[in-house]
Each structure stands twice: as structure tokens, then as C-alpha cells.
Amino acid sequence: MPTTQIREVAAARRLDNVRYAIRDLALVADDLRRQGHDVLYLNVGDPNIFDFWTPAHLIEAVHKSMRDGKNGYAPSGGTKEALEAIGGEAARKGITSVQDVFVTSGVSEAVDVGLAALVNPGENVLTPRPDYPLYSAVLSKLDLPVTTYDLNEEDSWQPDLDEIRRRITPRTRAIVLINPNNPTGSICSRSMLEQLADLARRHNLVIFADEIYDKLILDDHSRHLSIAAVAPDVPVVTFGGLSKNYLAPGWRVGWGIISGEATAVKPYIEGIHRLLRSRLCANHPEQYAIKPALEGPQDHLLEVRKKLRSRRDLTVKWANSSPRLSCVPPGGAFYAFRKIDIP
Ligand code: PLP
């Protein structure tokens, strides 16, 4: 028997502020369940644990790719077929100045790579509040500060432009825009996108445009607009993936589309690809679902939107029938949060 005592293995200090509220809370709920309490989990944005199913033609495409032997490593940036399909999707989104496309293990990894390749110690990135915790978790992991700007409830949860102006400093490198937004479900107007793009232009900011819910627009009269389409000259990384629109979060397939002026974004693209090579590649067989997803039948979306719309309407009706509650109806995505005022 060795005589020295094994010491506790401390986690790195930079993890102290890494939180992921949604999944951290699930641990508390698990404890309660173990104690015998009945817990109704409504907390994780996974459509597949409710009554949504991955479209069959996508499952078939992944199955076929495995049978066809696509089980080795993929190219670091993504398979040719996937990159072409995402390029086509960018064109349909009206993004005319695409300079690069890359595939990742979910949008989560694309965000991680996009931030790590851009931000130096001492610099900051503006993230929306209320937040989707991925951004603050990645920034904390990189030992970077979390600098928020408010989404304004009085203005249907649109970004508060005055606050953004106040928060920008010479050390601000980027601004995160989640549109449609998680958690609020708000959708940005063209005028809001133009004003944000103008701020980015004037302060040399990269825009991280998280558009993972761009096909989950609940009202027929409403339309999603990409900020990269509105501002072809501004450096924008537009994120998308299969997790939400295509109901396959477990496949971990996401991507980034980099647009802007070619010479301006060139060094950043090189940095991103250096990181992409260092982690080898994203999941390989699942990338074969990207082309059929983006170019094949979209019928499932009609059904998904119909279900989400009726659930949204029910939730809003219930909230607005209570004298103590009120609710701005979400226009996209699939979330509803109870607001708790803590005095
Ligand atoms: N971005 C937003 C706004 C999300 O809501 C989510 C998941 O809930 C993600 C990114 C993560 O997506 P992925 O599953 O592709 O990593």
C-alpha cells in the first residue's frame, strides 16, 4: 500500500463561474424526485422528450451514411455535401456575403469556437439578458467577463439599444443576438437589426447571430430576417443546426456561417479553422442529414408550428387571465417562463 495520501483534485478556478442554469436546476429536481416528490420536467429545450419526432427521412439518411461506411473522421470543417447545403441555406436566408461555413457538434460548439477564436483577455462580448446560459458559460470558461445588455420587456423584449450603446467600450469585440430569442420568444424587426448592425459597424464589432430557431416562427404574419442579410458588410457569424428546426438535438449537429467583407474576416476565419482542426471533426454520419434536412421536405414544420402555436395561445390565455400575471406572447421558439420578482 502506498503511504502518501491522495489529495483532493481541485477543478480549475476559472470554472467557478461556469453555470448552466437549466441543467444545474435539473440536478436539484432529480434530488427531489429521489426523495419521492412528483416532478414535472418542463425545463430542457429538447423537443424529443415531449411529443416531437425527428423526420423519418433524416433518420434514414444517417442510417444510410453509417451503412455506407461514413464512420471515420470527417474533414475538420465539415463534409463537402453538408457545406454546400448550408451555403444554399445561407443564400435562401438572403446572406449574400458568405465567406466561410463550418460544421460543429451542435451550435454549442460553434459558439465555443467562435468566441475562443475572437476574444483576448481583457476584452468583452455583450450578451442578452435574460440570457440563454451557453454564452455566459463559455465566456466564464475562457476566463472572460460576462457583460450583459437588457432585453426590454416594455418593448416586447427587443434589445435595449440605449443600454447597448452605454455598454460598448473600446474593449468590446462582439455582440450576441439570439433571434428568435431564447428565452423570451421575441423576434427582431428589420429596423432593430439595422440599428444593431449600425452599432457593430461603428464600433468594429462581430455579431454572433444565433438563429437556431429561425424556422420556428409561430404566427403566419411574422417573418424571420437574418441580420447578416440586412448587413452584408458587417462581420457576422450566423449559427444554425438540426437540434430545434429538425428535431434532432441528440445528433449534435450545428454550423456557423461567416459573412462580411472578405479581407476583414480572413484572419478570424483562419483562427476558427485552426481551432476546428485541433478538435479533429464534428460527428460524421449525422452530417449526412444536413442536405436532406435543408433541401428535402419541410412538412414536419407545419405540424410543429401548429402544436407550438396552440400551446403558446393556451399559456398566454392562462397567464393573462390571472390579475397578477401578464405575458408578452412569444413569436418564435418554444419557451414560456414564469417571472418571479424577488424583492
Ligand atoms: N442556442 C440557443 C439559443 C439555444 O436555445 C440552444 C439550445 O437550447 C443552443 C444554442 C444549443 O444548440 P445545440 O443543441 O445545437 O448545441
mmCIF file of C-alpha atoms and ligand atoms in Angstrom:
data_model
loop_
_atom_site.group_PDB
_atom_site.id
_atom_site.type_symbol
_atom_site.label_atom_id
_atom_site.label_comp_id
_atom_site.label_asym_id
_atom_site.label_seq_id
_atom_site.Cartn_x
_atom_site.Cartn_y
_atom_site.Cartn_z
ATOM 1 C CA MET A 1 0.000 0.000 0.000
ATOM 2 C CA PRO A 2 1.367 3.497 -0.828
ATOM 3 C CA THR A 3 1.910 5.600 2.260
ATOM 4 C CA THR A 4 1.166 9.067 0.819
ATOM 5 C CA GLN A 5 -2.384 10.320 0.995
ATOM 6 C CA ILE A 6 -4.027 11.172 -2.337
ATOM 7 C CA ARG A 7 -5.028 14.827 -2.273
ATOM 8 C CA GLU A 8 -8.306 16.263 -3.471
ATOM 9 C CA VAL A 9 -8.262 17.075 -7.192
ATOM 10 C CA ALA A 10 -9.447 20.673 -7.396
ATOM 11 C CA ALA A 11 -11.226 21.853 -10.541
ATOM 12 C CA ALA A 12 -9.656 24.826 -12.336
ATOM 13 C CA ARG A 13 -10.553 28.154 -10.699
ATOM 14 C CA ARG A 14 -11.762 29.610 -13.977
ATOM 15 C CA LEU A 15 -14.708 27.193 -13.752
ATOM 16 C CA ASP A 16 -16.013 28.916 -10.622
ATOM 17 C CA ASN A 17 -18.432 30.980 -12.670
ATOM 18 C CA VAL A 18 -19.349 28.334 -15.227
ATOM 19 C CA ARG A 19 -23.076 27.803 -14.733
ATOM 20 C CA TYR A 20 -25.720 26.346 -16.960
ATOM 21 C CA ALA A 21 -28.842 27.260 -15.010
ATOM 22 C CA ILE A 22 -31.189 24.945 -16.905
ATOM 23 C CA ARG A 23 -29.189 21.769 -16.428
ATOM 24 C CA ASP A 24 -27.921 22.789 -12.974
ATOM 25 C CA LEU A 25 -31.556 23.139 -11.895
ATOM 26 C CA ALA A 26 -32.339 19.698 -13.311
ATOM 27 C CA LEU A 27 -29.911 18.228 -10.736
ATOM 28 C CA VAL A 28 -31.978 19.807 -7.940
ATOM 29 C CA ALA A 29 -35.142 18.405 -9.498
ATOM 30 C CA ASP A 30 -33.532 14.935 -9.680
ATOM 31 C CA ASP A 31 -32.832 15.145 -5.938
ATOM 32 C CA LEU A 32 -36.453 15.997 -5.237
ATOM 33 C CA ARG A 33 -37.599 13.088 -7.361
ATOM 34 C CA ARG A 34 -35.299 10.728 -5.464
ATOM 35 C CA GLN A 35 -36.934 11.954 -2.260
ATOM 36 C CA GLY A 36 -40.265 10.764 -3.674
ATOM 37 C CA HIS A 37 -41.678 14.059 -4.984
ATOM 38 C CA ASP A 38 -43.562 14.084 -8.229
ATOM 39 C CA VAL A 39 -41.640 16.347 -10.637
ATOM 40 C CA LEU A 40 -42.913 17.567 -13.999
ATOM 41 C CA TYR A 41 -39.855 18.473 -16.078
ATOM 42 C CA LEU A 42 -40.542 21.381 -18.422
ATOM 43 C CA ASN A 43 -37.051 22.759 -18.272
ATOM 44 C CA VAL A 44 -34.901 21.341 -21.064
ATOM 45 C CA GLY A 45 -35.308 22.621 -24.630
ATOM 46 C CA ASP A 46 -35.408 19.108 -26.054
ATOM 47 C CA PRO A 47 -38.446 18.689 -28.311
ATOM 48 C CA ASN A 48 -37.933 14.926 -28.439
ATOM 49 C CA ILE A 49 -38.793 14.376 -24.791
ATOM 50 C CA PHE A 50 -42.206 15.865 -25.475
ATOM 51 C CA ASP A 51 -44.261 14.794 -28.494
ATOM 52 C CA PHE A 52 -41.999 15.755 -31.381
ATOM 53 C CA TRP A 53 -40.172 13.280 -33.590
ATOM 54 C CA THR A 54 -37.151 13.575 -35.843
ATOM 55 C CA PRO A 55 -38.363 13.440 -39.506
ATOM 56 C CA ALA A 56 -38.029 9.878 -40.837
ATOM 57 C CA HIS A 57 -36.104 10.869 -43.981
ATOM 58 C CA LEU A 58 -33.347 12.329 -41.817
ATOM 59 C CA ILE A 59 -33.048 9.187 -39.721
ATOM 60 C CA GLU A 60 -32.837 7.205 -42.959
ATOM 61 C CA ALA A 61 -30.061 9.476 -44.290
ATOM 62 C CA VAL A 62 -27.940 8.979 -41.158
ATOM 63 C CA HIS A 63 -28.608 5.244 -41.147
ATOM 64 C CA LYS A 64 -27.583 5.018 -44.793
ATOM 65 C CA SER A 65 -24.413 7.014 -44.188
ATOM 66 C CA MET A 66 -23.406 4.570 -41.462
ATOM 67 C CA ARG A 67 -24.166 1.601 -43.692
ATOM 68 C CA ASP A 68 -22.141 3.288 -46.462
ATOM 69 C CA GLY A 69 -19.152 3.414 -44.160
ATOM 70 C CA LYS A 70 -19.102 7.096 -43.230
ATOM 71 C CA ASN A 71 -17.911 6.126 -39.783
ATOM 72 C CA GLY A 72 -14.402 7.508 -39.874
ATOM 73 C CA TYR A 73 -13.311 11.089 -39.208
ATOM 74 C CA ALA A 74 -14.866 13.831 -41.304
ATOM 75 C CA PRO A 75 -12.937 16.839 -42.657
ATOM 76 C CA SER A 76 -12.449 19.308 -39.768
ATOM 77 C CA GLY A 77 -14.646 21.994 -41.313
ATOM 78 C CA GLY A 78 -17.409 19.559 -42.310
ATOM 79 C CA THR A 79 -18.285 17.285 -45.234
ATOM 80 C CA LYS A 80 -18.468 18.788 -48.718
ATOM 81 C CA GLU A 81 -22.128 17.845 -49.095
ATOM 82 C CA ALA A 82 -23.047 19.485 -45.782
ATOM 83 C CA LEU A 83 -21.085 22.657 -46.508
ATOM 84 C CA GLU A 84 -22.753 23.049 -49.902
ATOM 85 C CA ALA A 85 -26.198 22.537 -48.371
ATOM 86 C CA ILE A 86 -25.510 25.131 -45.647
ATOM 87 C CA GLY A 87 -24.218 27.531 -48.320
ATOM 88 C CA GLY A 88 -27.549 27.067 -50.141
ATOM 89 C CA GLU A 89 -29.437 27.724 -46.900
ATOM 90 C CA ALA A 90 -27.419 30.911 -46.358
ATOM 91 C CA ALA A 91 -28.491 32.087 -49.826
ATOM 92 C CA ARG A 92 -32.138 31.332 -49.010
ATOM 93 C CA LYS A 93 -31.730 33.368 -45.835
ATOM 94 C CA GLY A 94 -30.606 36.268 -48.021
ATOM 95 C CA ILE A 95 -26.985 36.220 -46.831
ATOM 96 C CA THR A 96 -25.066 37.422 -49.863
ATOM 97 C CA SER A 97 -21.550 37.899 -48.467
ATOM 98 C CA VAL A 98 -20.750 34.389 -47.160
ATOM 99 C CA GLN A 99 -17.003 33.956 -46.663
ATOM 100 C CA ASP A 100 -16.955 30.621 -44.845
ATOM 101 C CA VAL A 101 -19.129 27.821 -43.498
ATOM 102 C CA PHE A 102 -18.180 25.245 -40.870
ATOM 103 C CA VAL A 103 -19.897 22.302 -39.186
ATOM 104 C CA THR A 104 -19.700 21.660 -35.446
ATOM 105 C CA SER A 105 -21.039 19.347 -32.754
ATOM 106 C CA GLY A 106 -24.125 21.446 -32.200
ATOM 107 C CA VAL A 107 -24.402 25.208 -32.122
ATOM 108 C CA SER A 108 -22.882 24.907 -28.649
ATOM 109 C CA GLU A 109 -19.518 24.006 -30.139
ATOM 110 C CA ALA A 110 -19.823 26.645 -32.870
ATOM 111 C CA VAL A 111 -20.322 29.295 -30.173
ATOM 112 C CA ASP A 112 -17.392 27.944 -28.175
ATOM 113 C CA VAL A 113 -15.107 28.032 -31.213
ATOM 114 C CA GLY A 114 -16.417 31.402 -32.415
ATOM 115 C CA LEU A 115 -15.752 33.072 -29.056
ATOM 116 C CA ALA A 116 -12.432 31.331 -28.354
ATOM 117 C CA ALA A 117 -11.091 32.358 -31.770
ATOM 118 C CA LEU A 118 -12.012 36.016 -31.258
ATOM 119 C CA VAL A 119 -11.730 37.337 -27.734
ATOM 120 C CA ASN A 120 -8.489 38.141 -25.875
ATOM 121 C CA PRO A 121 -8.033 38.501 -22.113
ATOM 122 C CA GLY A 122 -9.301 41.915 -21.029
ATOM 123 C CA GLU A 123 -11.826 42.152 -23.866
ATOM 124 C CA ASN A 124 -15.555 41.567 -23.649
ATOM 125 C CA VAL A 125 -18.642 40.452 -25.523
ATOM 126 C CA LEU A 126 -22.162 41.790 -24.966
ATOM 127 C CA THR A 127 -24.753 39.091 -24.278
ATOM 128 C CA PRO A 128 -28.519 39.487 -23.871
ATOM 129 C CA ARG A 129 -30.294 39.372 -20.511
ATOM 130 C CA PRO A 130 -32.423 37.392 -19.712
ATOM 131 C CA ASP A 131 -29.830 35.035 -21.081
ATOM 132 C CA TYR A 132 -29.509 31.667 -22.647
ATOM 133 C CA PRO A 133 -26.715 30.358 -20.415
ATOM 134 C CA LEU A 134 -24.462 28.880 -23.098
ATOM 135 C CA TYR A 135 -22.850 32.251 -23.781
ATOM 136 C CA SER A 136 -22.084 33.143 -20.175
ATOM 137 C CA ALA A 137 -20.827 29.582 -19.536
ATOM 138 C CA VAL A 138 -18.390 29.691 -22.474
ATOM 139 C CA LEU A 139 -17.195 33.199 -21.601
ATOM 140 C CA SER A 140 -16.569 32.138 -17.993
ATOM 141 C CA LYS A 141 -14.723 29.044 -19.174
ATOM 142 C CA LEU A 142 -12.473 31.305 -21.237
ATOM 143 C CA ASP A 143 -11.895 33.471 -18.138
ATOM 144 C CA LEU A 144 -13.698 36.381 -19.797
ATOM 145 C CA PRO A 145 -16.211 38.702 -18.152
ATOM 146 C CA VAL A 146 -19.933 38.376 -18.775
ATOM 147 C CA THR A 147 -21.211 41.785 -19.873
ATOM 148 C CA THR A 148 -24.947 41.864 -20.449
ATOM 149 C CA TYR A 149 -27.410 44.163 -22.177
ATOM 150 C CA ASP A 150 -31.102 44.076 -21.371
ATOM 151 C CA LEU A 151 -33.937 42.834 -23.497
ATOM 152 C CA ASN A 152 -36.721 45.290 -22.799
ATOM 153 C CA GLU A 153 -39.975 43.714 -21.627
ATOM 154 C CA GLU A 154 -41.827 47.028 -22.187
ATOM 155 C CA ASP A 155 -40.754 46.846 -25.844
ATOM 156 C CA SER A 156 -41.794 43.210 -26.458
ATOM 157 C CA TRP A 157 -38.345 42.040 -25.272
ATOM 158 C CA GLN A 158 -36.431 43.832 -28.029
ATOM 159 C CA PRO A 159 -32.748 44.631 -27.341
ATOM 160 C CA ASP A 160 -32.349 47.874 -25.382
ATOM 161 C CA LEU A 161 -30.275 49.913 -27.822
ATOM 162 C CA ASP A 162 -29.519 52.691 -25.355
ATOM 163 C CA GLU A 163 -28.105 50.198 -22.911
ATOM 164 C CA ILE A 164 -26.036 48.550 -25.637
ATOM 165 C CA ARG A 165 -24.594 51.964 -26.520
ATOM 166 C CA ARG A 166 -23.716 52.549 -22.873
ATOM 167 C CA ARG A 167 -22.063 49.131 -22.530
ATOM 168 C CA ILE A 168 -19.818 49.277 -25.590
ATOM 169 C CA THR A 169 -16.212 50.142 -24.747
ATOM 170 C CA PRO A 170 -13.028 50.063 -26.875
ATOM 171 C CA ARG A 171 -12.530 46.542 -25.482
ATOM 172 C CA THR A 172 -15.853 45.212 -26.748
ATOM 173 C CA ARG A 173 -15.302 42.732 -29.580
ATOM 174 C CA ALA A 174 -18.733 41.305 -30.282
ATOM 175 C CA ILE A 175 -22.426 41.349 -29.561
ATOM 176 C CA VAL A 176 -24.638 38.274 -29.277
ATOM 177 C CA LEU A 177 -28.107 38.443 -30.812
ATOM 178 C CA ILE A 178 -30.416 35.452 -30.317
ATOM 179 C CA ASN A 179 -33.219 35.844 -32.855
ATOM 180 C CA PRO A 180 -35.809 34.309 -32.407
ATOM 181 C CA ASN A 181 -34.872 34.660 -28.793
ATOM 182 C CA ASN A 182 -34.474 32.026 -26.130
ATOM 183 C CA PRO A 183 -35.903 32.588 -23.502
ATOM 184 C CA THR A 184 -38.323 35.391 -24.490
ATOM 185 C CA GLY A 185 -39.540 34.177 -27.907
ATOM 186 C CA SER A 186 -39.173 37.702 -29.332
ATOM 187 C CA ILE A 187 -38.339 38.307 -32.997
ATOM 188 C CA CYS A 188 -36.347 41.340 -34.117
ATOM 189 C CA SER A 189 -37.785 43.824 -36.597
ATOM 190 C CA ARG A 190 -35.810 44.971 -39.638
ATOM 191 C CA SER A 191 -35.352 48.379 -38.079
ATOM 192 C CA MET A 192 -33.889 46.826 -34.902
ATOM 193 C CA LEU A 193 -31.490 44.700 -36.995
ATOM 194 C CA GLU A 194 -30.417 47.763 -38.983
ATOM 195 C CA GLN A 195 -29.724 49.754 -35.818
ATOM 196 C CA LEU A 196 -27.732 46.884 -34.279
ATOM 197 C CA ALA A 197 -25.747 46.478 -37.494
ATOM 198 C CA ASP A 198 -25.017 50.189 -37.478
ATOM 199 C CA LEU A 199 -23.633 49.972 -33.939
ATOM 200 C CA ALA A 200 -21.487 46.994 -34.944
ATOM 201 C CA ARG A 201 -20.206 48.915 -37.965
ATOM 202 C CA ARG A 202 -19.307 51.985 -35.941
ATOM 203 C CA HIS A 203 -17.588 50.075 -33.134
ATOM 204 C CA ASN A 204 -15.915 47.294 -35.132
ATOM 205 C CA LEU A 205 -17.928 44.518 -33.535
ATOM 206 C CA VAL A 206 -18.541 40.981 -34.728
ATOM 207 C CA ILE A 207 -22.186 39.958 -34.466
ATOM 208 C CA PHE A 208 -22.930 36.444 -33.213
ATOM 209 C CA ALA A 209 -26.359 35.806 -34.717
ATOM 210 C CA ASP A 210 -27.860 32.743 -33.050
ATOM 211 C CA GLU A 211 -30.686 31.789 -35.411
ATOM 212 C CA ILE A 212 -31.185 28.218 -34.273
ATOM 213 C CA TYR A 213 -34.988 28.829 -34.049
ATOM 214 C CA ASP A 214 -35.350 30.626 -37.395
ATOM 215 C CA LYS A 215 -37.963 28.173 -38.729
ATOM 216 C CA LEU A 216 -39.995 28.061 -35.540
ATOM 217 C CA ILE A 217 -41.911 31.278 -36.201
ATOM 218 C CA LEU A 218 -45.354 30.857 -34.687
ATOM 219 C CA ASP A 219 -47.519 33.439 -36.487
ATOM 220 C CA ASP A 220 -48.196 33.361 -40.214
ATOM 221 C CA HIS A 221 -47.969 37.151 -40.488
ATOM 222 C CA SER A 222 -44.489 37.203 -38.987
ATOM 223 C CA ARG A 223 -41.211 36.641 -40.857
ATOM 224 C CA HIS A 224 -37.701 35.959 -39.680
ATOM 225 C CA LEU A 225 -34.948 38.154 -41.047
ATOM 226 C CA SER A 226 -31.225 37.416 -40.697
ATOM 227 C CA ILE A 227 -29.052 40.272 -39.537
ATOM 228 C CA ALA A 228 -26.355 39.019 -41.932
ATOM 229 C CA ALA A 229 -28.799 39.622 -44.805
ATOM 230 C CA VAL A 230 -29.526 43.146 -43.606
ATOM 231 C CA ALA A 231 -25.828 43.992 -43.156
ATOM 232 C CA PRO A 232 -23.673 42.170 -45.740
ATOM 233 C CA ASP A 233 -20.625 44.319 -44.941
ATOM 234 C CA VAL A 234 -20.598 43.624 -41.170
ATOM 235 C CA PRO A 235 -18.712 40.568 -39.820
ATOM 236 C CA VAL A 236 -21.455 38.172 -38.704
ATOM 237 C CA VAL A 237 -21.313 34.557 -37.580
ATOM 238 C CA THR A 238 -24.794 33.113 -38.100
ATOM 239 C CA PHE A 239 -25.454 29.936 -36.122
ATOM 240 C CA GLY A 240 -27.897 27.203 -37.122
ATOM 241 C CA GLY A 241 -28.333 23.498 -36.648
ATOM 242 C CA LEU A 242 -30.509 20.406 -36.579
ATOM 243 C CA SER A 243 -31.409 20.482 -32.865
ATOM 244 C CA LYS A 244 -34.576 22.577 -32.991
ATOM 245 C CA ASN A 245 -35.879 23.133 -36.552
ATOM 246 C CA TYR A 246 -35.185 19.492 -37.420
ATOM 247 C CA LEU A 247 -35.912 17.937 -34.036
ATOM 248 C CA ALA A 248 -32.600 16.081 -33.674
ATOM 249 C CA PRO A 249 -30.761 17.625 -30.689
ATOM 250 C CA GLY A 250 -29.050 14.362 -29.761
ATOM 251 C CA TRP A 251 -27.223 14.212 -33.069
ATOM 252 C CA ARG A 252 -25.206 17.273 -32.074
ATOM 253 C CA VAL A 253 -25.099 18.910 -35.486
ATOM 254 C CA GLY A 254 -24.688 22.667 -35.801
ATOM 255 C CA TRP A 255 -22.924 25.153 -38.019
ATOM 256 C CA GLY A 256 -21.614 28.654 -38.395
ATOM 257 C CA ILE A 257 -21.862 30.887 -41.483
ATOM 258 C CA ILE A 258 -19.324 33.709 -41.567
ATOM 259 C CA SER A 259 -20.256 36.723 -43.654
ATOM 260 C CA GLY A 260 -18.906 40.224 -44.103
ATOM 261 C CA GLU A 261 -16.172 41.812 -46.155
ATOM 262 C CA ALA A 262 -13.677 39.162 -47.262
ATOM 263 C CA THR A 263 -10.474 40.898 -46.190
ATOM 264 C CA ALA A 264 -11.900 41.943 -42.823
ATOM 265 C CA VAL A 265 -12.905 38.428 -41.739
ATOM 266 C CA LYS A 266 -9.990 36.490 -43.267
ATOM 267 C CA PRO A 267 -7.751 36.265 -40.152
ATOM 268 C CA TYR A 268 -10.727 35.382 -37.970
ATOM 269 C CA ILE A 269 -11.717 32.559 -40.335
ATOM 270 C CA GLU A 270 -8.152 31.228 -40.219
ATOM 271 C CA GLY A 271 -8.277 31.271 -36.401
ATOM 272 C CA ILE A 272 -11.582 29.404 -36.372
ATOM 273 C CA HIS A 273 -10.208 26.708 -38.665
ATOM 274 C CA ARG A 274 -7.097 26.324 -36.511
ATOM 275 C CA LEU A 275 -9.407 25.508 -33.603
ATOM 276 C CA LEU A 276 -11.618 23.257 -35.720
ATOM 277 C CA ARG A 277 -8.593 21.208 -36.782
ATOM 278 C CA SER A 278 -7.419 20.910 -33.191
ATOM 279 C CA ARG A 279 -10.655 19.097 -32.229
ATOM 280 C CA LEU A 280 -10.492 16.853 -35.367
ATOM 281 C CA CYS A 281 -14.099 16.986 -36.613
ATOM 282 C CA ALA A 282 -17.802 17.094 -35.809
ATOM 283 C CA ASN A 283 -19.911 13.922 -35.780
ATOM 284 C CA HIS A 284 -19.555 12.366 -39.197
ATOM 285 C CA PRO A 285 -22.581 10.206 -40.117
ATOM 286 C CA GLU A 286 -25.036 12.779 -38.734
ATOM 287 C CA GLN A 287 -23.701 15.398 -41.158
ATOM 288 C CA TYR A 288 -25.400 13.432 -43.937
ATOM 289 C CA ALA A 289 -28.743 14.595 -42.533
ATOM 290 C CA ILE A 290 -27.907 18.243 -43.254
ATOM 291 C CA LYS A 291 -28.595 18.216 -47.005
ATOM 292 C CA PRO A 292 -31.893 16.290 -46.806
ATOM 293 C CA ALA A 293 -32.926 18.491 -43.875
ATOM 294 C CA LEU A 294 -32.262 21.790 -45.618
ATOM 295 C CA GLU A 295 -33.256 20.743 -49.133
ATOM 296 C CA GLY A 296 -35.855 17.998 -48.570
ATOM 297 C CA PRO A 297 -39.493 18.071 -47.434
ATOM 298 C CA GLN A 298 -40.278 20.568 -44.684
ATOM 299 C CA ASP A 299 -43.745 19.146 -43.872
ATOM 300 C CA HIS A 300 -42.896 18.462 -40.246
ATOM 301 C CA LEU A 301 -42.526 22.196 -39.647
ATOM 302 C CA LEU A 302 -46.247 22.803 -40.347
ATOM 303 C CA GLU A 303 -47.193 20.299 -37.669
ATOM 304 C CA VAL A 304 -44.566 21.567 -35.212
ATOM 305 C CA ARG A 305 -45.634 25.184 -35.597
ATOM 306 C CA LYS A 306 -49.324 24.247 -35.264
ATOM 307 C CA LYS A 307 -48.710 22.424 -31.992
ATOM 308 C CA LEU A 308 -46.465 25.171 -30.637
ATOM 309 C CA ARG A 309 -48.960 27.870 -31.599
ATOM 310 C CA SER A 310 -51.863 26.219 -29.792
ATOM 311 C CA ARG A 311 -49.714 25.637 -26.677
ATOM 312 C CA ARG A 312 -48.447 29.198 -26.777
ATOM 313 C CA ASP A 313 -52.015 30.541 -27.082
ATOM 314 C CA LEU A 314 -53.165 28.413 -24.142
ATOM 315 C CA THR A 315 -50.260 29.580 -21.972
ATOM 316 C CA VAL A 316 -50.810 33.245 -22.847
ATOM 317 C CA LYS A 317 -54.559 32.932 -22.197
ATOM 318 C CA TRP A 318 -53.913 31.385 -18.798
ATOM 319 C CA ALA A 319 -51.294 33.979 -17.862
ATOM 320 C CA ASN A 320 -53.432 36.918 -18.941
ATOM 321 C CA SER A 321 -56.479 35.592 -17.073
ATOM 322 C CA SER A 322 -54.645 35.994 -13.794
ATOM 323 C CA PRO A 323 -54.647 39.506 -12.303
ATOM 324 C CA ARG A 324 -51.087 39.048 -11.036
ATOM 325 C CA LEU A 325 -49.562 37.780 -14.277
ATOM 326 C CA SER A 326 -49.086 39.198 -17.712
ATOM 327 C CA CYS A 327 -47.350 37.857 -20.725
ATOM 328 C CA VAL A 328 -45.871 39.152 -23.953
ATOM 329 C CA PRO A 329 -46.833 36.390 -26.425
ATOM 330 C CA PRO A 330 -43.687 34.694 -27.773
ATOM 331 C CA GLY A 331 -43.455 34.986 -31.549
ATOM 332 C CA GLY A 332 -40.953 32.175 -32.035
ATOM 333 C CA ALA A 333 -39.067 29.246 -30.443
ATOM 334 C CA PHE A 334 -40.838 27.144 -27.801
ATOM 335 C CA TYR A 335 -40.410 28.640 -24.363
ATOM 336 C CA ALA A 336 -42.540 30.168 -21.656
ATOM 337 C CA PHE A 337 -41.016 31.264 -18.371
ATOM 338 C CA ARG A 338 -42.701 32.273 -15.154
ATOM 339 C CA LYS A 339 -41.309 35.591 -13.993
ATOM 340 C CA ILE A 340 -40.547 35.698 -10.291
ATOM 341 C CA ASP A 341 -39.912 39.066 -8.667
ATOM 342 C CA ILE A 342 -37.504 38.686 -5.788
ATOM 343 C CA PRO A 343 -37.725 41.732 -3.512
HETATM 344 N N1 PLP B 1 -28.579 28.499 -28.979
HETATM 345 C C1 PLP B 1 -29.789 28.625 -28.401
HETATM 346 C C2 PLP B 1 -30.454 29.966 -28.399
HETATM 347 C C3 PLP B 1 -30.408 27.517 -27.800
HETATM 348 O O1 PLP B 1 -31.605 27.666 -27.224
HETATM 349 C C4 PLP B 1 -29.739 26.267 -27.805
HETATM 350 C C5 PLP B 1 -30.328 25.105 -27.135
HETATM 351 O O2 PLP B 1 -31.284 25.175 -26.398
HETATM 352 C C6 PLP B 1 -28.477 26.198 -28.403
HETATM 353 C C7 PLP B 1 -27.934 27.314 -28.993
HETATM 354 C C8 PLP B 1 -27.691 24.923 -28.413
HETATM 355 O O3 PLP B 1 -27.927 24.248 -29.591
HETATM 356 P P1 PLP B 1 -27.215 22.867 -29.957
HETATM 357 O O4 PLP B 1 -28.111 21.774 -29.486
HETATM 358 O O5 PLP B 1 -27.145 22.914 -31.456
HETATM 359 O O6 PLP B 1 -25.894 22.841 -29.310
#
